[in-house]
Amino acid sequence: MPRPFSARLLSSSILAAGLLAVAAPASADQLRMVALSFPPLIYDDGGMPAGIAFDIVTEAMKSSGHSVTVEIMPWARALDTVREGGADAIFTAYKTPEREQFLNYSTQVLVPQVVSLFVAKDSPVSFDGDLTKLADRKFGVVNQISYGSIVDDAIKTGVLPAVEKSNDSDSNVKKLVSGRFDVMPSNRYVAQYFLKQAGALDKVKELTPAVQDIPSYIAFTKARDTTKLRDDFDKGIAAMRASGAYQQILDKYAR
């Protein structure tokens, strides 16, 4: 006995859906990532993301057939988004024990970063590598940004008791220039970028020695199994280093 028309229609629809799924383009494997505006590593360039880390991530994931979209947002919101599984990954991220609870870090370093202290050009503040000697100074940081274990621990334990928080690096640089605080820890390249944007390169100086040289990573959500995505990135960036493509991206933004 032939099936009723409605049953045949349903069966045909299921078959068609299956065929479409098989023939679906690679866009079905599109990954959503989040990041803080962190020039020159990641930033908005006329409505499109750009930067050193962005170029490396997209190229590394492309080699495994993944396409990537990146939404730039405040860091605290980005962390919450990836923690809850609303994004597949976040970058660039320092590795901390707290974040490892909800982030699946790449084993390959995305970009090594140097953290230094910046002060006003005429500031009497100096640094010999001992943060305890700066306990009477007010520090300016970006909310929920990690500055590496040395600065993070000094703030957490109260070694640096006076801290003012900003929502982004642009605001933090402007506060330093206007005298809202005394010392700004920052990735060297990020500080130089925003100081240049503000026309304030000659108003601020970088103290030596640097506080810490820290590796930064891409980290995938633990809200679902992202082991393969992490492994795909690791393979992709290793291949980029071997071919010279990684260095070409660094050289491109050094100009």
Tab-separated table of C-alpha atoms in Angstrom:
chain	number	residue	atom	x	y	z
A	1	MET	CA	0.000	0.000	0.000
A	2	PRO	CA	1.522	3.349	-0.999
A	3	ARG	CA	2.294	5.815	1.765
A	4	PRO	CA	0.043	8.855	2.127
A	5	PHE	CA	1.202	11.905	0.247
A	6	SER	CA	2.094	13.737	3.484
A	7	ALA	CA	4.404	10.902	4.547
A	8	ARG	CA	6.078	10.812	1.126
A	9	LEU	CA	6.523	14.594	1.280
A	10	LEU	CA	8.077	14.389	4.739
A	11	SER	CA	10.403	11.603	3.612
A	12	SER	CA	11.480	13.633	0.572
A	13	SER	CA	12.097	16.674	2.738
A	14	ILE	CA	14.306	14.708	5.113
A	15	LEU	CA	16.276	13.289	2.167
A	16	ALA	CA	16.695	16.721	0.634
A	17	ALA	CA	17.893	18.125	3.935
A	18	GLY	CA	20.423	15.332	4.203
A	19	LEU	CA	21.729	15.991	0.707
A	20	LEU	CA	22.028	19.689	1.449
A	21	ALA	CA	23.938	18.941	4.618
A	22	VAL	CA	26.401	16.793	2.718
A	23	ALA	CA	26.828	19.486	0.090
A	24	ALA	CA	27.007	22.360	2.591
A	25	PRO	CA	29.953	24.687	1.997
A	26	ALA	CA	32.790	25.244	4.467
A	27	SER	CA	30.902	28.207	5.937
A	28	ALA	CA	29.123	25.634	8.090
A	29	ASP	CA	32.472	25.392	9.886
A	30	GLN	CA	32.658	29.108	10.588
A	31	LEU	CA	34.107	29.919	13.992
A	32	ARG	CA	33.103	32.866	16.136
A	33	MET	CA	35.914	34.432	18.148
A	34	VAL	CA	36.114	37.429	20.461
A	35	ALA	CA	38.959	39.804	21.300
A	36	LEU	CA	39.764	43.105	22.927
A	37	SER	CA	40.803	46.006	20.733
A	38	PHE	CA	44.535	45.595	21.260
A	39	PRO	CA	46.377	47.324	18.402
A	40	PRO	CA	48.552	46.399	16.662
A	41	LEU	CA	47.631	42.820	17.613
A	42	ILE	CA	43.885	43.106	16.941
A	43	TYR	CA	41.824	46.205	16.088
A	44	ASP	CA	38.990	47.567	13.969
A	45	ASP	CA	40.209	48.857	10.615
A	46	GLY	CA	37.291	50.579	8.919
A	47	GLY	CA	34.744	48.070	10.174
A	48	MET	CA	36.955	45.030	9.572
A	49	PRO	CA	39.235	43.324	12.106
A	50	ALA	CA	42.961	43.546	11.418
A	51	GLY	CA	46.282	43.164	13.198
A	52	ILE	CA	49.156	40.788	13.853
A	53	ALA	CA	47.236	38.273	15.955
A	54	PHE	CA	44.155	38.435	13.728
A	55	ASP	CA	46.165	37.634	10.606
A	56	ILE	CA	47.984	34.757	12.305
A	57	VAL	CA	44.802	33.213	13.735
A	58	THR	CA	42.814	33.403	10.519
A	59	GLU	CA	45.665	31.984	8.445
A	60	ALA	CA	46.400	29.161	10.911
A	61	MET	CA	42.737	28.098	11.096
A	62	LYS	CA	42.258	28.434	7.334
A	63	SER	CA	44.811	25.676	6.751
A	64	SER	CA	42.404	23.229	8.448
A	65	GLY	CA	39.360	24.471	6.561
A	66	HIS	CA	38.011	26.827	9.224
A	67	SER	CA	36.760	30.330	8.499
A	68	VAL	CA	36.803	32.870	11.307
A	69	THR	CA	34.743	35.880	12.324
A	70	VAL	CA	35.977	38.066	15.174
A	71	GLU	CA	33.934	40.428	17.320
A	72	ILE	CA	35.906	43.102	19.157
A	73	MET	CA	34.522	43.947	22.613
A	74	PRO	CA	35.622	44.922	26.140
A	75	TRP	CA	37.838	42.249	27.666
A	76	ALA	CA	35.580	41.418	30.630
A	77	ARG	CA	32.658	40.832	28.262
A	78	ALA	CA	34.846	38.779	25.916
A	79	LEU	CA	35.908	36.492	28.764
A	80	ASP	CA	32.286	36.044	29.874
A	81	THR	CA	31.221	35.272	26.301
A	82	VAL	CA	33.784	32.519	25.758
A	83	ARG	CA	33.258	31.152	29.293
A	84	GLU	CA	29.551	30.689	28.562
A	85	GLY	CA	30.201	29.134	25.138
A	86	GLY	CA	28.906	32.113	23.160
A	87	ALA	CA	32.203	32.155	21.242
A	88	ASP	CA	34.548	29.404	20.134
A	89	ALA	CA	37.746	31.183	21.166
A	90	ILE	CA	39.349	34.331	22.539
A	91	PHE	CA	42.716	35.963	21.795
A	92	THR	CA	45.257	37.225	22.712
A	93	ALA	CA	45.190	35.771	26.226
A	94	TYR	CA	47.831	35.287	28.878
A	95	LYS	CA	47.635	31.954	30.681
A	96	THR	CA	46.450	32.128	34.285
A	97	PRO	CA	45.215	29.366	36.640
A	98	GLU	CA	41.808	31.061	36.917
A	99	ARG	CA	41.325	31.201	33.144
A	100	GLU	CA	42.464	27.614	32.638
A	101	GLN	CA	39.314	26.554	34.482
A	102	PHE	CA	37.191	27.584	31.495
A	103	LEU	CA	39.669	28.025	28.621
A	104	ASN	CA	41.405	25.407	26.478
A	105	TYR	CA	44.716	27.096	25.616
A	106	SER	CA	46.757	26.437	22.502
A	107	THR	CA	50.085	24.777	23.174
A	108	GLN	CA	51.718	26.945	20.504
A	109	VAL	CA	52.357	30.581	21.455
A	110	LEU	CA	50.323	33.039	19.395
A	111	VAL	CA	52.445	36.156	20.013
A	112	PRO	CA	55.163	36.748	22.647
A	113	GLN	CA	54.567	40.018	24.492
A	114	VAL	CA	56.822	42.282	26.535
A	115	VAL	CA	55.185	44.022	29.509
A	116	SER	CA	56.808	47.291	30.607
A	117	LEU	CA	55.952	50.202	32.883
A	118	PHE	CA	55.144	53.585	31.350
A	119	VAL	CA	55.175	56.957	33.096
A	120	ALA	CA	54.936	60.622	32.146
A	121	LYS	CA	58.067	62.016	30.498
A	122	ASP	CA	58.889	64.276	33.465
A	123	SER	CA	57.975	61.664	36.103
A	124	PRO	CA	60.537	61.023	38.869
A	125	VAL	CA	59.411	57.377	39.062
A	126	SER	CA	62.120	54.833	38.299
A	127	PHE	CA	62.118	51.034	38.260
A	128	ASP	CA	64.868	48.584	39.143
A	129	GLY	CA	62.800	45.422	38.814
A	130	ASP	CA	61.281	45.565	42.322
A	131	LEU	CA	57.586	46.489	42.280
A	132	THR	CA	57.442	46.794	46.070
A	133	LYS	CA	59.358	50.071	45.725
A	134	LEU	CA	56.403	51.479	43.755
A	135	ALA	CA	53.784	50.680	46.407
A	136	ASP	CA	53.092	54.390	46.992
A	137	ARG	CA	52.339	55.002	43.321
A	138	LYS	CA	48.928	54.788	41.649
A	139	PHE	CA	48.735	52.279	38.795
A	140	GLY	CA	46.317	52.350	35.859
A	141	VAL	CA	45.129	49.085	34.318
A	142	VAL	CA	42.449	47.817	31.934
A	143	ASN	CA	39.665	45.901	33.676
A	144	GLN	CA	40.304	42.114	33.751
A	145	ILE	CA	43.397	42.381	31.578
A	146	SER	CA	46.259	40.192	32.775
A	147	TYR	CA	49.674	41.841	32.819
A	148	GLY	CA	51.476	38.617	33.610
A	149	SER	CA	52.063	36.925	36.942
A	150	ILE	CA	54.421	39.575	38.379
A	151	VAL	CA	52.071	42.567	38.032
A	152	ASP	CA	48.898	40.528	38.591
A	153	ASP	CA	50.197	39.066	41.860
A	154	ALA	CA	51.430	42.463	43.075
A	155	ILE	CA	47.937	43.905	42.588
A	156	LYS	CA	46.122	40.857	44.004
A	157	THR	CA	48.231	40.688	47.164
A	158	GLY	CA	48.105	44.428	47.821
A	159	VAL	CA	51.757	45.109	47.066
A	160	LEU	CA	50.331	47.715	44.670
A	161	PRO	CA	47.308	48.963	46.640
A	162	ALA	CA	46.295	51.974	44.532
A	163	VAL	CA	44.840	50.862	41.189
A	164	GLU	CA	42.507	52.658	38.792
A	165	LYS	CA	40.674	50.573	36.186
A	166	SER	CA	39.691	51.537	32.628
A	167	ASN	CA	37.543	49.697	30.088
A	168	ASP	CA	40.126	49.795	27.291
A	169	SER	CA	43.729	50.651	26.455
A	170	ASP	CA	42.813	53.908	24.708
A	171	SER	CA	41.201	55.299	27.864
A	172	ASN	CA	44.065	54.050	30.010
A	173	VAL	CA	46.689	55.854	27.903
A	174	LYS	CA	44.689	59.087	27.987
A	175	LYS	CA	44.441	58.871	31.788
A	176	LEU	CA	48.203	58.425	32.069
A	177	VAL	CA	48.850	61.455	29.874
A	178	SER	CA	46.358	63.559	31.864
A	179	GLY	CA	47.933	62.576	35.190
A	180	ARG	CA	45.066	60.473	36.585
A	181	PHE	CA	47.611	57.911	37.766
A	182	ASP	CA	51.390	57.533	37.942
A	183	VAL	CA	52.281	54.233	36.277
A	184	MET	CA	50.786	52.225	33.426
A	185	PRO	CA	51.819	48.585	32.907
A	186	SER	CA	51.281	47.618	29.285
A	187	ASN	CA	52.300	45.466	26.393
A	188	ARG	CA	55.033	47.528	24.748
A	189	TYR	CA	53.499	47.468	21.269
A	190	VAL	CA	50.018	48.331	22.516
A	191	ALA	CA	51.275	51.296	24.512
A	192	GLN	CA	53.297	52.607	21.584
A	193	TYR	CA	50.312	52.285	19.246
A	194	PHE	CA	47.882	54.211	21.479
A	195	LEU	CA	50.457	56.835	22.400
A	196	LYS	CA	51.056	57.426	18.708
A	197	GLN	CA	47.288	57.668	18.094
A	198	ALA	CA	47.013	60.227	20.895
A	199	GLY	CA	50.012	62.209	19.632
A	200	ALA	CA	51.682	61.589	22.970
A	201	LEU	CA	54.793	59.573	22.159
A	202	ASP	CA	56.939	62.465	23.391
A	203	LYS	CA	54.942	62.808	26.631
A	204	VAL	CA	55.530	59.333	28.005
A	205	LYS	CA	58.594	57.173	28.620
A	206	GLU	CA	59.084	53.435	29.038
A	207	LEU	CA	60.943	52.394	32.175
A	208	THR	CA	63.668	49.779	32.065
A	209	PRO	CA	64.055	46.953	32.709
A	210	ALA	CA	60.860	45.418	31.339
A	211	VAL	CA	58.716	43.706	33.968
A	212	GLN	CA	58.182	40.436	32.117
A	213	ASP	CA	58.353	38.772	28.703
A	214	ILE	CA	55.138	36.771	28.463
A	215	PRO	CA	53.759	34.362	25.867
A	216	SER	CA	50.168	35.023	24.793
A	217	TYR	CA	47.806	32.479	23.291
A	218	ILE	CA	44.540	31.797	21.600
A	219	ALA	CA	42.228	29.932	23.993
A	220	PHE	CA	39.129	27.927	23.129
A	221	THR	CA	35.982	27.580	25.210
A	222	LYS	CA	35.584	24.622	27.542
A	223	ALA	CA	31.792	24.901	27.348
A	224	ARG	CA	32.084	22.149	24.696
A	225	ASP	CA	34.845	19.913	23.374
A	226	THR	CA	37.218	22.142	21.403
A	227	THR	CA	40.220	19.810	21.464
A	228	LYS	CA	40.260	19.411	17.688
A	229	LEU	CA	40.020	23.172	17.121
A	230	ARG	CA	42.970	23.725	19.440
A	231	ASP	CA	44.977	20.998	17.686
A	232	ASP	CA	44.101	22.471	14.277
A	233	PHE	CA	45.425	25.857	15.381
A	234	ASP	CA	48.620	24.361	16.799
A	235	LYS	CA	49.324	22.530	13.543
A	236	GLY	CA	48.496	25.572	11.462
A	237	ILE	CA	50.743	28.030	13.286
A	238	ALA	CA	53.609	25.512	13.440
A	239	ALA	CA	53.388	25.205	9.656
A	240	MET	CA	53.360	29.011	9.330
A	241	ARG	CA	56.545	29.294	11.347
A	242	ALA	CA	58.222	26.607	9.263
A	243	SER	CA	57.238	28.256	5.961
A	244	GLY	CA	58.152	31.811	7.014
A	245	ALA	CA	54.541	33.043	6.787
A	246	TYR	CA	54.493	33.849	10.527
A	247	GLN	CA	57.532	36.129	10.266
A	248	GLN	CA	56.100	37.804	7.164
A	249	ILE	CA	53.056	38.906	9.195
A	250	LEU	CA	55.270	40.330	11.948
A	251	ASP	CA	57.351	42.182	9.340
A	252	LYS	CA	54.208	43.567	7.687
A	253	TYR	CA	53.120	45.383	10.856
A	254	ALA	CA	56.633	46.469	11.795
A	255	ARG	CA	56.662	48.886	8.879
